[in-house]
Amino acid sequence: MNGLVMGAIYALSAAGVSLVAGVMRVINFSHGEFYILGAYFSYYFSVSLGLNPVLAAVVAMGFLFLIGLFIERTLIRSTYGQPMQSMIITFILSIVLQNIALISFGPYPKKPPAFSEDSVHFIGDFNYGIQRLIAGSSSLFLFCLFYLFIKKTRFGLKIRAVAQDPQMAEAVGIHSKRIRLVSFGLAVALAGAAGVVLSPTFPVVPTSGEPLTLSAFVVIVFGGMGSIRGCLMGGLLLGLAENFGSAYISTMYSQVFGFILLIGIILFRPTGIYGNKI
Amino acid sequence: MEAILETTNVSKKFGGLQVLDRVNLTVYAGEILGLVGPNGAGKTTLFNILSGAIPLDSGTVTAFGTEIQNKKPFEIATLGLVRTFQIVRPFPTMTCRENILVARLLSTPRPSVKDPLIDELLESIGIAHLALKKAQELTLMEKKKMEIARALATTPKLLLLDEVMSGLNPTEINEAIELLLKLRKEKNITIIWIEHVMKAIVKTADRIAVLHRGQLLTVDTPSKVISDPQVIEVYLGRANHA
C-alpha cells in the first residue's frame, strides 16, 4: 500500500520532468526545488495567511506555474538545442533555489496542515495512514488529469506535436515557442503539486528536493522516455521496489533497491517499459 | 493572371557558398509550378526561405500581397503557405487521424475529433482505412499521402511540395500525379513542386522553373524547358565537349 502511494507521487513528479525533457529537450535538474517551493508555498499560504489547506494548495500551484513561465522566459529559452547548457543552467538554478529557500524559509522542517480535517481525528498509526492515502489519491487524480490533458485536449495535441517534431509543428502553424513556455510552466506546477501533497507527510527542508529529482529520473528510465503511461508504471515500480526492499531486507537501504532495479532495466530493457526511442 | 507569390532578388549565402543568387520568381494563382535543378542548385533552400525556416540575406518575398521574409514559420503557415519536407516527417506515435487533426488546428480554432473534413481528406487521398494506425507503422507511400493530407488539412492557398515522388515506384508515381491534379481541381490550390522525377513533372506542371547554382535559368512551359539548350547543358553537359 505504502509502495503504491509513493509510486503515485513519484509518477506525478516524474511527469513534469518527462514533459520538459520530451517537449523542450531540456534535462531539468531543478525539478526537485520546485517541489520544495510548492511545499513551502502551501505551508505559508495556509499557516501564515490562514487559507484553507486545499485552497492554499491550488494557489501554490498557480504561483509555481507563473514562476515556471518566468524561468523559461529568462533562463531556459536561450538554451534550446544545447542540452549541455540547459543541464548546467538548471543545475545552477537548483543550487540557487536551495539557498534562497534556506535564507527565506530557514533550515527547519516545515509541514503544512493536512488537507482533510477528518484525518486529524485518527490517532497513532492511522493518522499517518489516512494522510498518505490522501496524498496518494490526490497525486493519482492530478496525474490522470494531466494524462487526459495531454491525450484529449487540443493543447495537449499541440504539445505532443512539438515534442515529436518541432520544425514540422511550426510548418503546420503551431507557435512552438508558446507551447514550450506553457509546458515548462505546467511541469513546474506539477512538481509543486507533488510538493503540496507530499509535504504534510514528509516535512520539507531546503535540500529535500534533490532525492526527488533523482527518483524522477529513475522513474523516467523505468517507464521509457517521453511516455506518460511509462511515468505511472515506472513510479509504481519504484515505489513498490523501495517498500518491499525495506520491508523484507532492510530499511537502511530503501533507496538502493530502486537503483538495483534501475541497473537491471538499463541492462535488459534500455528503452524502458513503454519507450520506443531514446 | 493573379500573382500569388513573388520573390525579388532573393539571395542566400552559406559561408562562402552563394546558394541563391538574386532569384526573381512569380507564381500565379491556380498553377502547378515545377521547380527543378541538379543537386545543390538551391531548390530546398528556396523552400526553406519561402516557408520562413531560414532567414534570407537580401531580397523580398511577397505572398498573398504581404511581405513575409521576416515572418516566422507558423505565421507564414497561418497565411496559407504550407510546405512538406523532402524526408517524410510524420508525428510518429500519433495516429494518422491525429496527425491530420494537428494541422486542422490552424484553420479551425476548435476542430472536433470527429471533424468531417478529416474523413473527407483521408478519403480523397485514399488512406481512410489507415486512420487509426500509428504514423510510424505506415509504408513510405502511405506516409507521403498522410503528409499531403496533413498539409491540405491546414487549408492552404499555396502548397510547397518537396520531392513527394522520391522513393516511389512508377505505379505509385502515376497515382501521385493523379492525386495532385485532382487536388488542384477540387481544392483550387496553387502548387510549387520540387521534383527529380522529370517525367512526372513534365506531365503535370503548367510551367517549370530551372535553378542552377542558385540562379534562375528559365521559367517556361514544360515542352519549351526540356528543349532549351541551356537546360540540356545543365543536366547532360555540353554536347560537343571534348
Coordinates of C-alpha atoms in Angstrom, one line a residue:
Chain A
M1 CA 0.0 0.0 0.0
N2 CA 2.7 2.4 1.0
G3 CA 4.5 1.5 -2.2
L4 CA 1.6 2.3 -4.3
V5 CA 1.1 5.7 -2.6
M6 CA 4.7 6.6 -3.0
G7 CA 4.5 5.3 -6.6
A8 CA 1.7 7.7 -7.4
I9 CA 3.7 10.6 -6.0
Y10 CA 6.8 9.5 -7.9
A11 CA 4.8 9.3 -11.1
L12 CA 3.4 12.8 -10.6
S13 CA 6.8 14.3 -10.1
A14 CA 8.3 12.4 -13.0
A15 CA 5.5 13.5 -15.3
G16 CA 6.9 17.1 -15.1
V17 CA 10.5 16.0 -15.8
S18 CA 9.3 13.9 -18.7
L19 CA 7.2 16.7 -20.2
V20 CA 10.1 19.1 -20.1
A21 CA 12.6 16.5 -21.5
G22 CA 10.2 15.5 -24.2
V23 CA 8.9 18.8 -25.4
M24 CA 12.0 21.0 -24.8
R25 CA 14.8 18.5 -24.8
V26 CA 15.9 20.1 -21.6
I27 CA 17.0 18.0 -18.7
N28 CA 15.7 19.8 -15.7
F29 CA 17.9 19.3 -12.6
S30 CA 16.0 21.9 -10.6
H31 CA 12.7 19.9 -10.7
G32 CA 13.0 18.9 -7.1
E33 CA 13.5 22.5 -6.0
F34 CA 10.2 23.4 -7.5
Y35 CA 8.8 20.6 -5.5
I36 CA 10.0 22.1 -2.2
L37 CA 8.8 25.5 -3.3
G38 CA 5.4 24.0 -3.7
A39 CA 5.6 22.7 -0.2
Y40 CA 6.8 25.9 1.3
F41 CA 4.2 28.0 -0.6
S42 CA 1.3 25.8 0.6
Y43 CA 2.8 26.0 4.1
Y44 CA 2.9 29.7 4.2
F45 CA -0.4 30.3 2.5
S46 CA -2.2 28.0 4.9
V47 CA -0.3 28.7 8.2
S48 CA 0.7 32.4 7.8
L49 CA -2.2 33.6 5.7
G50 CA -4.7 31.2 7.2
L51 CA -6.1 29.9 3.9
N52 CA -7.9 26.6 3.7
P53 CA -5.3 23.9 3.0
V54 CA -6.9 22.8 -0.3
L55 CA -7.2 26.4 -1.4
A56 CA -3.6 27.1 -0.4
A57 CA -2.5 24.1 -2.5
V58 CA -4.3 25.4 -5.6
V59 CA -2.9 28.9 -5.1
A60 CA 0.6 27.5 -4.6
M61 CA 0.3 25.6 -7.9
G62 CA -0.8 28.7 -9.6
F63 CA 2.2 30.6 -8.2
L64 CA 4.6 27.9 -9.4
F65 CA 3.1 28.0 -12.8
L66 CA 3.9 31.7 -13.1
I67 CA 7.4 31.1 -11.7
G68 CA 7.8 28.4 -14.3
L69 CA 6.8 30.8 -17.1
F70 CA 9.2 33.4 -15.8
I71 CA 12.1 31.0 -15.6
E72 CA 11.5 29.6 -19.0
R73 CA 11.5 33.1 -20.4
T74 CA 14.6 34.3 -18.7
L75 CA 16.9 31.2 -18.3
I76 CA 15.7 28.2 -20.3
R77 CA 14.7 29.8 -23.6
S78 CA 18.3 30.7 -24.6
T79 CA 19.4 27.1 -24.1
Y80 CA 17.2 25.3 -26.7
G81 CA 19.1 22.9 -28.8
Q82 CA 22.0 22.8 -26.4
P83 CA 21.3 20.1 -23.8
M84 CA 24.6 20.6 -22.0
Q85 CA 23.9 24.2 -21.3
S86 CA 20.4 23.6 -20.2
M87 CA 21.7 20.9 -17.8
I88 CA 24.3 23.3 -16.3
I89 CA 21.8 26.1 -16.0
T90 CA 19.1 24.0 -14.3
F91 CA 21.8 22.6 -12.0
I92 CA 22.9 26.0 -11.0
L93 CA 19.3 27.1 -10.7
S94 CA 18.7 24.2 -8.3
I95 CA 21.6 25.3 -6.1
V96 CA 20.4 28.9 -6.1
L97 CA 16.8 27.9 -5.3
Q98 CA 18.0 25.7 -2.5
N99 CA 19.9 28.6 -0.9
I100 CA 17.0 31.0 -1.5
A101 CA 14.8 28.5 0.4
L102 CA 17.4 28.3 3.1
I103 CA 17.5 32.1 3.6
S104 CA 13.9 32.7 3.4
F105 CA 12.3 29.7 5.0
G106 CA 15.1 28.6 7.3
P107 CA 16.7 25.1 7.8
Y108 CA 14.0 23.6 10.0
P109 CA 11.5 21.2 8.6
K110 CA 8.2 22.8 7.6
K111 CA 4.9 20.9 7.5
P112 CA 1.7 22.4 6.2
P113 CA -1.5 21.2 7.8
A114 CA -3.3 18.2 6.5
F115 CA -5.8 18.6 3.7
S116 CA -8.6 16.9 5.5
E117 CA -9.8 17.8 8.9
D118 CA -11.1 14.3 9.3
S119 CA -7.6 12.8 9.3
V120 CA -6.9 14.7 12.5
H121 CA -9.4 12.7 14.4
F122 CA -7.5 9.5 13.8
I123 CA -4.7 8.7 16.3
G124 CA -1.5 6.8 16.2
D125 CA -0.5 5.0 13.0
F126 CA -3.9 5.5 11.4
N127 CA -3.4 9.2 11.3
Y128 CA -0.3 8.7 9.2
G129 CA -2.1 6.2 7.0
I130 CA -5.1 8.4 6.1
Q131 CA -2.8 11.3 5.3
R132 CA -0.8 9.2 3.0
L133 CA -3.9 7.9 1.4
I134 CA -5.0 11.4 0.6
A135 CA -1.6 12.3 -0.7
G136 CA -1.6 9.1 -2.9
S137 CA -5.1 9.5 -4.3
S138 CA -4.7 13.2 -5.0
S139 CA -1.4 12.5 -6.8
L140 CA -3.2 9.9 -8.8
F141 CA -6.0 12.2 -9.5
L142 CA -3.7 15.0 -10.7
F143 CA -1.7 12.5 -12.8
C144 CA -4.9 11.4 -14.5
L145 CA -5.9 15.0 -15.1
F146 CA -2.5 15.6 -16.7
Y147 CA -2.8 12.4 -18.8
L148 CA -6.2 13.5 -20.1
F149 CA -5.0 17.0 -20.8
I150 CA -2.1 15.7 -22.9
K151 CA -4.1 13.0 -24.7
K152 CA -7.5 14.6 -25.1
T153 CA -7.3 18.3 -25.5
R154 CA -6.2 20.4 -28.4
F155 CA -3.5 22.0 -26.4
G156 CA -2.2 18.5 -25.4
L157 CA -2.2 17.6 -29.1
K158 CA -0.1 20.6 -29.9
I159 CA 2.3 19.7 -27.1
R160 CA 2.7 16.2 -28.5
A161 CA 3.3 17.6 -32.0
V162 CA 6.0 19.9 -30.8
A163 CA 7.6 17.1 -28.8
Q164 CA 7.7 14.8 -31.8
D165 CA 8.9 17.2 -34.4
P166 CA 9.1 20.9 -33.6
Q167 CA 10.0 22.1 -37.1
M168 CA 7.1 20.2 -38.6
A169 CA 4.8 21.5 -35.9
E170 CA 5.8 25.1 -36.9
A171 CA 5.2 24.2 -40.6
V172 CA 1.6 23.3 -39.9
G173 CA 1.2 26.5 -38.0
I174 CA 1.9 25.8 -34.3
H175 CA 3.5 28.5 -32.3
S176 CA 6.1 26.2 -30.7
K177 CA 7.7 28.8 -28.5
R178 CA 4.5 29.4 -26.7
I179 CA 3.9 25.7 -26.4
R180 CA 7.3 25.3 -24.7
L181 CA 6.7 28.2 -22.4
V182 CA 3.4 26.8 -21.2
S183 CA 4.8 23.3 -21.0
F184 CA 7.5 24.4 -18.7
G185 CA 5.1 26.3 -16.5
L186 CA 2.9 23.2 -16.4
A187 CA 5.9 21.0 -15.5
V188 CA 6.9 23.3 -12.6
A189 CA 3.3 23.4 -11.4
L190 CA 3.3 19.6 -11.4
A191 CA 6.5 19.5 -9.3
G192 CA 4.8 21.9 -7.0
A193 CA 1.7 19.7 -6.8
A194 CA 3.9 16.8 -5.7
G195 CA 5.4 19.0 -3.0
V196 CA 2.0 20.2 -1.9
V197 CA 0.5 16.7 -1.5
L198 CA 3.6 15.1 0.0
S199 CA 4.7 17.7 2.5
P200 CA 2.0 17.1 5.1
T201 CA 3.5 13.6 5.4
F202 CA 7.2 14.3 4.8
P203 CA 8.1 17.8 6.1
V204 CA 10.5 19.6 3.8
V205 CA 13.9 21.2 4.3
P206 CA 15.6 23.2 1.7
T207 CA 17.6 20.2 0.4
S208 CA 14.8 17.7 0.2
G209 CA 14.3 18.4 -3.5
E210 CA 17.4 16.5 -4.6
P211 CA 16.3 12.9 -3.9
L212 CA 13.1 13.7 -5.7
T213 CA 14.8 14.9 -8.8
L214 CA 16.9 11.7 -8.8
S215 CA 13.9 9.5 -8.3
A216 CA 12.1 11.3 -11.1
F217 CA 14.9 10.4 -13.5
V218 CA 14.9 6.8 -12.3
V219 CA 11.1 6.7 -13.0
I220 CA 11.6 8.0 -16.5
V221 CA 14.2 5.4 -17.3
F222 CA 11.9 2.7 -15.9
G223 CA 8.9 3.8 -17.9
G224 CA 10.6 5.0 -21.1
M225 CA 11.4 8.5 -22.3
G226 CA 8.5 10.6 -23.3
S227 CA 5.8 8.1 -22.3
I228 CA 3.2 9.3 -19.8
R229 CA 1.9 5.8 -19.1
G230 CA 5.5 4.9 -18.5
C231 CA 5.8 7.5 -15.8
L232 CA 2.9 5.9 -13.9
M233 CA 4.2 2.4 -14.3
G234 CA 7.8 3.5 -13.5
G235 CA 6.6 5.4 -10.5
L236 CA 4.6 2.5 -9.1
L237 CA 7.5 0.1 -9.8
L238 CA 10.0 2.3 -7.9
G239 CA 7.6 2.9 -5.0
L240 CA 7.0 -0.9 -4.7
A241 CA 10.6 -1.8 -5.1
E242 CA 11.7 0.6 -2.4
N243 CA 9.0 -0.5 0.0
F244 CA 9.3 -4.3 -0.5
G245 CA 13.0 -3.9 -0.2
S246 CA 12.7 -2.0 3.1
A247 CA 10.1 -4.4 4.4
Y248 CA 11.8 -7.6 3.7
I249 CA 15.5 -6.7 3.7
S250 CA 16.4 -3.5 5.4
T251 CA 15.0 0.0 5.7
M252 CA 18.6 1.2 5.8
Y253 CA 18.9 0.6 2.1
S254 CA 15.4 1.6 0.9
Q255 CA 16.8 3.7 -2.0
V256 CA 19.3 1.1 -3.0
F257 CA 16.6 -1.3 -4.3
G258 CA 15.3 1.3 -6.7
F259 CA 18.7 1.7 -8.1
I260 CA 19.4 -2.0 -8.4
L261 CA 16.2 -2.3 -10.4
L262 CA 17.4 0.6 -12.5
I263 CA 20.6 -1.1 -13.4
G264 CA 18.6 -4.2 -14.3
I265 CA 16.3 -2.2 -16.6
I266 CA 19.2 -0.5 -18.3
L267 CA 20.8 -3.8 -18.9
F268 CA 17.9 -5.7 -20.2
R269 CA 15.4 -3.2 -21.5
P270 CA 17.3 0.1 -22.1
T271 CA 14.3 1.8 -23.7
G272 CA 12.1 1.3 -20.6
I273 CA 8.8 -0.4 -20.3
Y274 CA 6.9 1.7 -22.9
G275 CA 9.7 3.6 -24.5
N276 CA 10.4 3.2 -28.2
K277 CA 13.2 5.6 -28.6
I278 CA 16.0 7.1 -26.5
Chain B
M1 CA -3.4 36.0 -64.1
E2 CA -3.1 37.0 -60.4
A3 CA 0.3 36.6 -58.8
I4 CA 0.1 34.8 -55.6
L5 CA 3.8 34.7 -54.7
E6 CA 6.6 36.9 -55.8
T7 CA 10.3 36.8 -54.9
T8 CA 12.5 39.8 -55.7
N9 CA 16.3 39.4 -55.7
V10 CA 16.3 36.7 -53.1
S11 CA 19.9 35.8 -52.2
K12 CA 21.4 33.5 -49.6
K13 CA 24.9 32.6 -48.7
F14 CA 26.0 29.6 -46.6
G15 CA 29.5 30.7 -45.6
G16 CA 31.3 31.4 -48.9
L17 CA 28.8 29.5 -51.0
Q18 CA 26.2 31.5 -52.8
V19 CA 23.3 29.2 -52.6
L20 CA 20.7 31.6 -54.1
D21 CA 21.7 34.4 -56.3
R22 CA 19.1 37.1 -57.0
V23 CA 16.1 34.8 -57.6
N24 CA 13.1 36.5 -59.1
L25 CA 10.2 34.2 -59.4
T26 CA 6.5 34.8 -59.8
V27 CA 3.9 32.2 -59.1
Y28 CA 0.3 32.6 -60.4
A29 CA -2.9 31.6 -58.7
G30 CA -4.0 28.1 -59.6
E31 CA -0.9 26.9 -61.4
I32 CA 1.4 23.9 -60.7
L33 CA 4.9 25.3 -61.0
G34 CA 7.6 22.7 -61.2
L35 CA 11.0 23.6 -59.6
V36 CA 13.9 21.5 -61.0
G37 CA 17.6 21.7 -61.0
P38 CA 20.7 19.5 -60.3
N39 CA 21.6 18.6 -56.7
G40 CA 22.7 21.6 -54.8
A41 CA 21.0 24.1 -57.1
G42 CA 19.2 25.7 -54.2
K43 CA 15.7 24.3 -54.6
T44 CA 15.2 23.2 -51.0
T45 CA 16.9 26.4 -49.7
L46 CA 14.4 28.4 -51.6
F47 CA 11.6 26.4 -50.0
N48 CA 13.2 27.0 -46.6
I49 CA 13.2 30.7 -47.2
L50 CA 9.7 30.8 -48.5
S51 CA 8.4 28.9 -45.5
G52 CA 10.4 31.0 -43.1
A53 CA 12.6 28.2 -41.8
I54 CA 15.8 30.1 -42.5
P55 CA 16.3 33.8 -43.0
L56 CA 17.4 35.3 -46.4
D57 CA 20.4 37.6 -46.8
S58 CA 18.7 40.1 -49.1
G59 CA 15.6 40.5 -51.3
T60 CA 11.9 40.3 -50.5
V61 CA 9.2 37.6 -50.6
T62 CA 5.6 38.7 -51.1
A63 CA 2.8 36.2 -50.7
F64 CA -0.9 37.0 -50.9
G65 CA 0.1 40.7 -51.0
T66 CA 2.1 40.7 -47.8
E67 CA 5.9 40.7 -47.4
I68 CA 6.7 37.5 -45.5
Q69 CA 10.5 37.4 -45.4
N70 CA 10.7 38.4 -41.8
K71 CA 7.8 36.2 -40.6
K72 CA 8.1 33.0 -38.5
P73 CA 7.2 29.6 -40.0
F74 CA 4.0 29.3 -38.0
E75 CA 2.9 32.8 -39.1
I76 CA 3.5 32.0 -42.7
A77 CA 1.6 28.8 -42.4
T78 CA -1.3 30.8 -40.9
L79 CA -1.3 33.0 -44.0
G80 CA -1.9 29.9 -46.1
L81 CA 1.6 28.9 -47.4
V82 CA 2.3 25.4 -46.3
R83 CA 5.1 23.0 -47.1
T84 CA 6.1 19.4 -47.0
F85 CA 9.6 18.1 -46.3
Q86 CA 11.8 16.1 -48.6
I87 CA 12.1 13.4 -46.0
V88 CA 8.8 12.3 -44.6
R89 CA 8.2 13.7 -41.2
P90 CA 5.0 12.4 -39.6
F91 CA 4.5 12.8 -35.9
P92 CA 5.5 9.1 -35.4
T93 CA 3.5 8.0 -32.4
M94 CA 0.3 9.8 -33.3
T95 CA -2.3 8.1 -35.4
C96 CA -2.9 9.2 -38.9
R97 CA -6.0 10.9 -37.8
E98 CA -4.3 12.8 -35.0
N99 CA -1.5 13.8 -37.4
I100 CA -4.1 15.5 -39.6
L101 CA -6.0 16.9 -36.6
V102 CA -2.9 18.8 -35.5
A103 CA -2.9 20.5 -38.9
R104 CA -6.6 21.2 -38.6
L105 CA -5.9 23.3 -35.5
L106 CA -4.6 26.0 -37.8
S107 CA -7.7 26.8 -39.8
T108 CA -10.3 25.9 -37.3
P109 CA -9.9 27.1 -33.7
R110 CA -11.9 24.2 -32.3
P111 CA -11.9 21.2 -34.6
S112 CA -13.6 18.2 -33.1
V113 CA -12.0 14.8 -33.2
K114 CA -14.9 13.8 -35.5
D115 CA -14.2 16.7 -37.9
P116 CA -15.8 15.7 -41.2
L117 CA -13.1 17.4 -43.2
I118 CA -10.6 14.9 -41.8
D119 CA -12.6 12.0 -43.1
E120 CA -13.1 13.7 -46.4
L121 CA -9.3 14.3 -46.7
L122 CA -8.4 10.7 -45.7
E123 CA -11.0 9.5 -48.2
S124 CA -9.9 11.7 -51.1
I125 CA -6.2 10.9 -50.6
G126 CA -7.1 7.2 -50.3
I127 CA -5.9 6.4 -46.8
A128 CA -9.2 6.3 -44.9
H129 CA -8.5 2.7 -43.9
L130 CA -5.4 3.8 -42.1
A131 CA -6.9 6.5 -39.9
L132 CA -6.3 4.8 -36.6
K133 CA -2.9 3.3 -37.4
K134 CA 0.2 5.0 -35.9
A135 CA 2.1 7.0 -38.4
Q136 CA 5.3 5.1 -37.8
E137 CA 3.7 1.9 -38.9
L138 CA 2.8 3.2 -42.4
T139 CA 4.7 2.4 -45.6
L140 CA 6.6 5.2 -47.3
M141 CA 3.8 5.8 -49.9
E142 CA 1.2 5.9 -47.1
K143 CA 3.3 8.3 -45.1
K144 CA 3.7 10.6 -48.1
K145 CA 0.0 10.5 -48.7
M146 CA -0.6 11.2 -45.0
E147 CA 1.8 14.2 -45.2
I148 CA -0.1 15.6 -48.2
A149 CA -3.4 15.1 -46.3
R150 CA -1.8 16.9 -43.3
A151 CA -0.6 19.8 -45.4
L152 CA -4.1 20.1 -47.0
A153 CA -5.8 20.0 -43.6
T154 CA -4.4 23.5 -43.0
T155 CA -6.5 24.6 -46.0
P156 CA -3.5 26.1 -47.7
K157 CA -3.7 28.5 -50.7
L158 CA -0.2 27.7 -51.8
L159 CA 1.4 24.3 -51.2
L160 CA 5.1 23.7 -51.4
L161 CA 5.9 20.1 -52.2
D162 CA 9.4 18.9 -51.7
E163 CA 10.2 15.8 -53.7
V164 CA 7.0 13.9 -53.0
M165 CA 7.8 11.4 -55.7
S166 CA 11.2 10.3 -54.5
G167 CA 11.4 6.7 -53.5
L168 CA 8.1 5.8 -55.1
N169 CA 7.8 3.2 -57.9
P170 CA 6.3 4.1 -61.3
T171 CA 2.8 2.9 -60.4
E172 CA 2.9 5.0 -57.2
I173 CA 4.2 8.0 -59.2
N174 CA 1.3 7.8 -61.6
E175 CA -1.1 7.6 -58.6
A176 CA 0.6 10.6 -57.0
I177 CA 0.3 12.6 -60.2
E178 CA -3.4 11.9 -60.5
L179 CA -3.8 12.9 -56.9
L180 CA -2.0 16.3 -57.4
L181 CA -4.1 17.1 -60.5
K182 CA -7.3 16.1 -58.6
L183 CA -6.3 18.3 -55.7
R184 CA -5.7 21.3 -57.8
K185 CA -9.1 20.9 -59.5
E186 CA -11.1 20.2 -56.3
K187 CA -9.4 22.5 -53.8
N188 CA -8.2 25.3 -56.1
I189 CA -4.7 25.2 -54.7
T190 CA -1.6 26.6 -56.2
I191 CA 1.4 24.3 -56.0
I192 CA 5.1 24.7 -56.2
W193 CA 6.7 21.4 -56.6
I194 CA 10.3 20.4 -56.4
E195 CA 11.0 17.1 -58.2
H196 CA 13.7 15.0 -59.6
V197 CA 11.5 12.7 -61.5
M198 CA 11.4 14.7 -64.7
K199 CA 8.8 12.5 -66.4
A200 CA 6.3 13.2 -63.7
I201 CA 6.9 16.9 -63.6
V202 CA 6.8 17.4 -67.4
K203 CA 3.5 15.6 -67.4
T204 CA 1.9 17.5 -64.6
A205 CA 3.3 21.1 -64.3
D206 CA 1.9 24.1 -66.1
R207 CA 5.3 25.8 -66.0
I208 CA 8.8 24.7 -65.0
A209 CA 11.4 26.8 -63.3
V210 CA 15.0 25.7 -63.6
L211 CA 17.5 26.5 -60.9
H212 CA 21.2 26.1 -61.4
R213 CA 23.9 27.1 -58.9
G214 CA 21.5 29.4 -57.2
Q215 CA 20.4 31.2 -60.3
L216 CA 17.1 31.0 -62.0
L217 CA 17.9 29.8 -65.5
T218 CA 14.5 29.8 -67.1
V219 CA 10.8 29.6 -66.3
D220 CA 8.6 28.3 -69.1
T221 CA 6.2 25.6 -70.3
P222 CA 7.4 22.1 -69.9
S223 CA 7.9 21.4 -73.6
K224 CA 9.9 24.6 -74.0
V225 CA 12.0 23.9 -71.0
I226 CA 13.0 20.4 -72.0
S227 CA 14.1 21.6 -75.4
D228 CA 16.0 24.6 -74.0
P229 CA 19.7 24.1 -74.9
Q230 CA 20.8 25.8 -71.6
V231 CA 18.7 23.3 -69.6
I232 CA 20.1 20.3 -71.5
E233 CA 23.6 21.6 -70.9
V234 CA 23.0 21.8 -67.2
Y235 CA 21.6 18.3 -67.0
L236 CA 23.6 16.5 -69.5
G237 CA 26.8 18.5 -70.0
R238 CA 27.8 20.3 -73.2
A239 CA 27.1 18.4 -76.4
N240 CA 30.4 19.0 -78.1
H241 CA 32.6 18.7 -75.0
A242 CA 35.8 17.1 -75.8

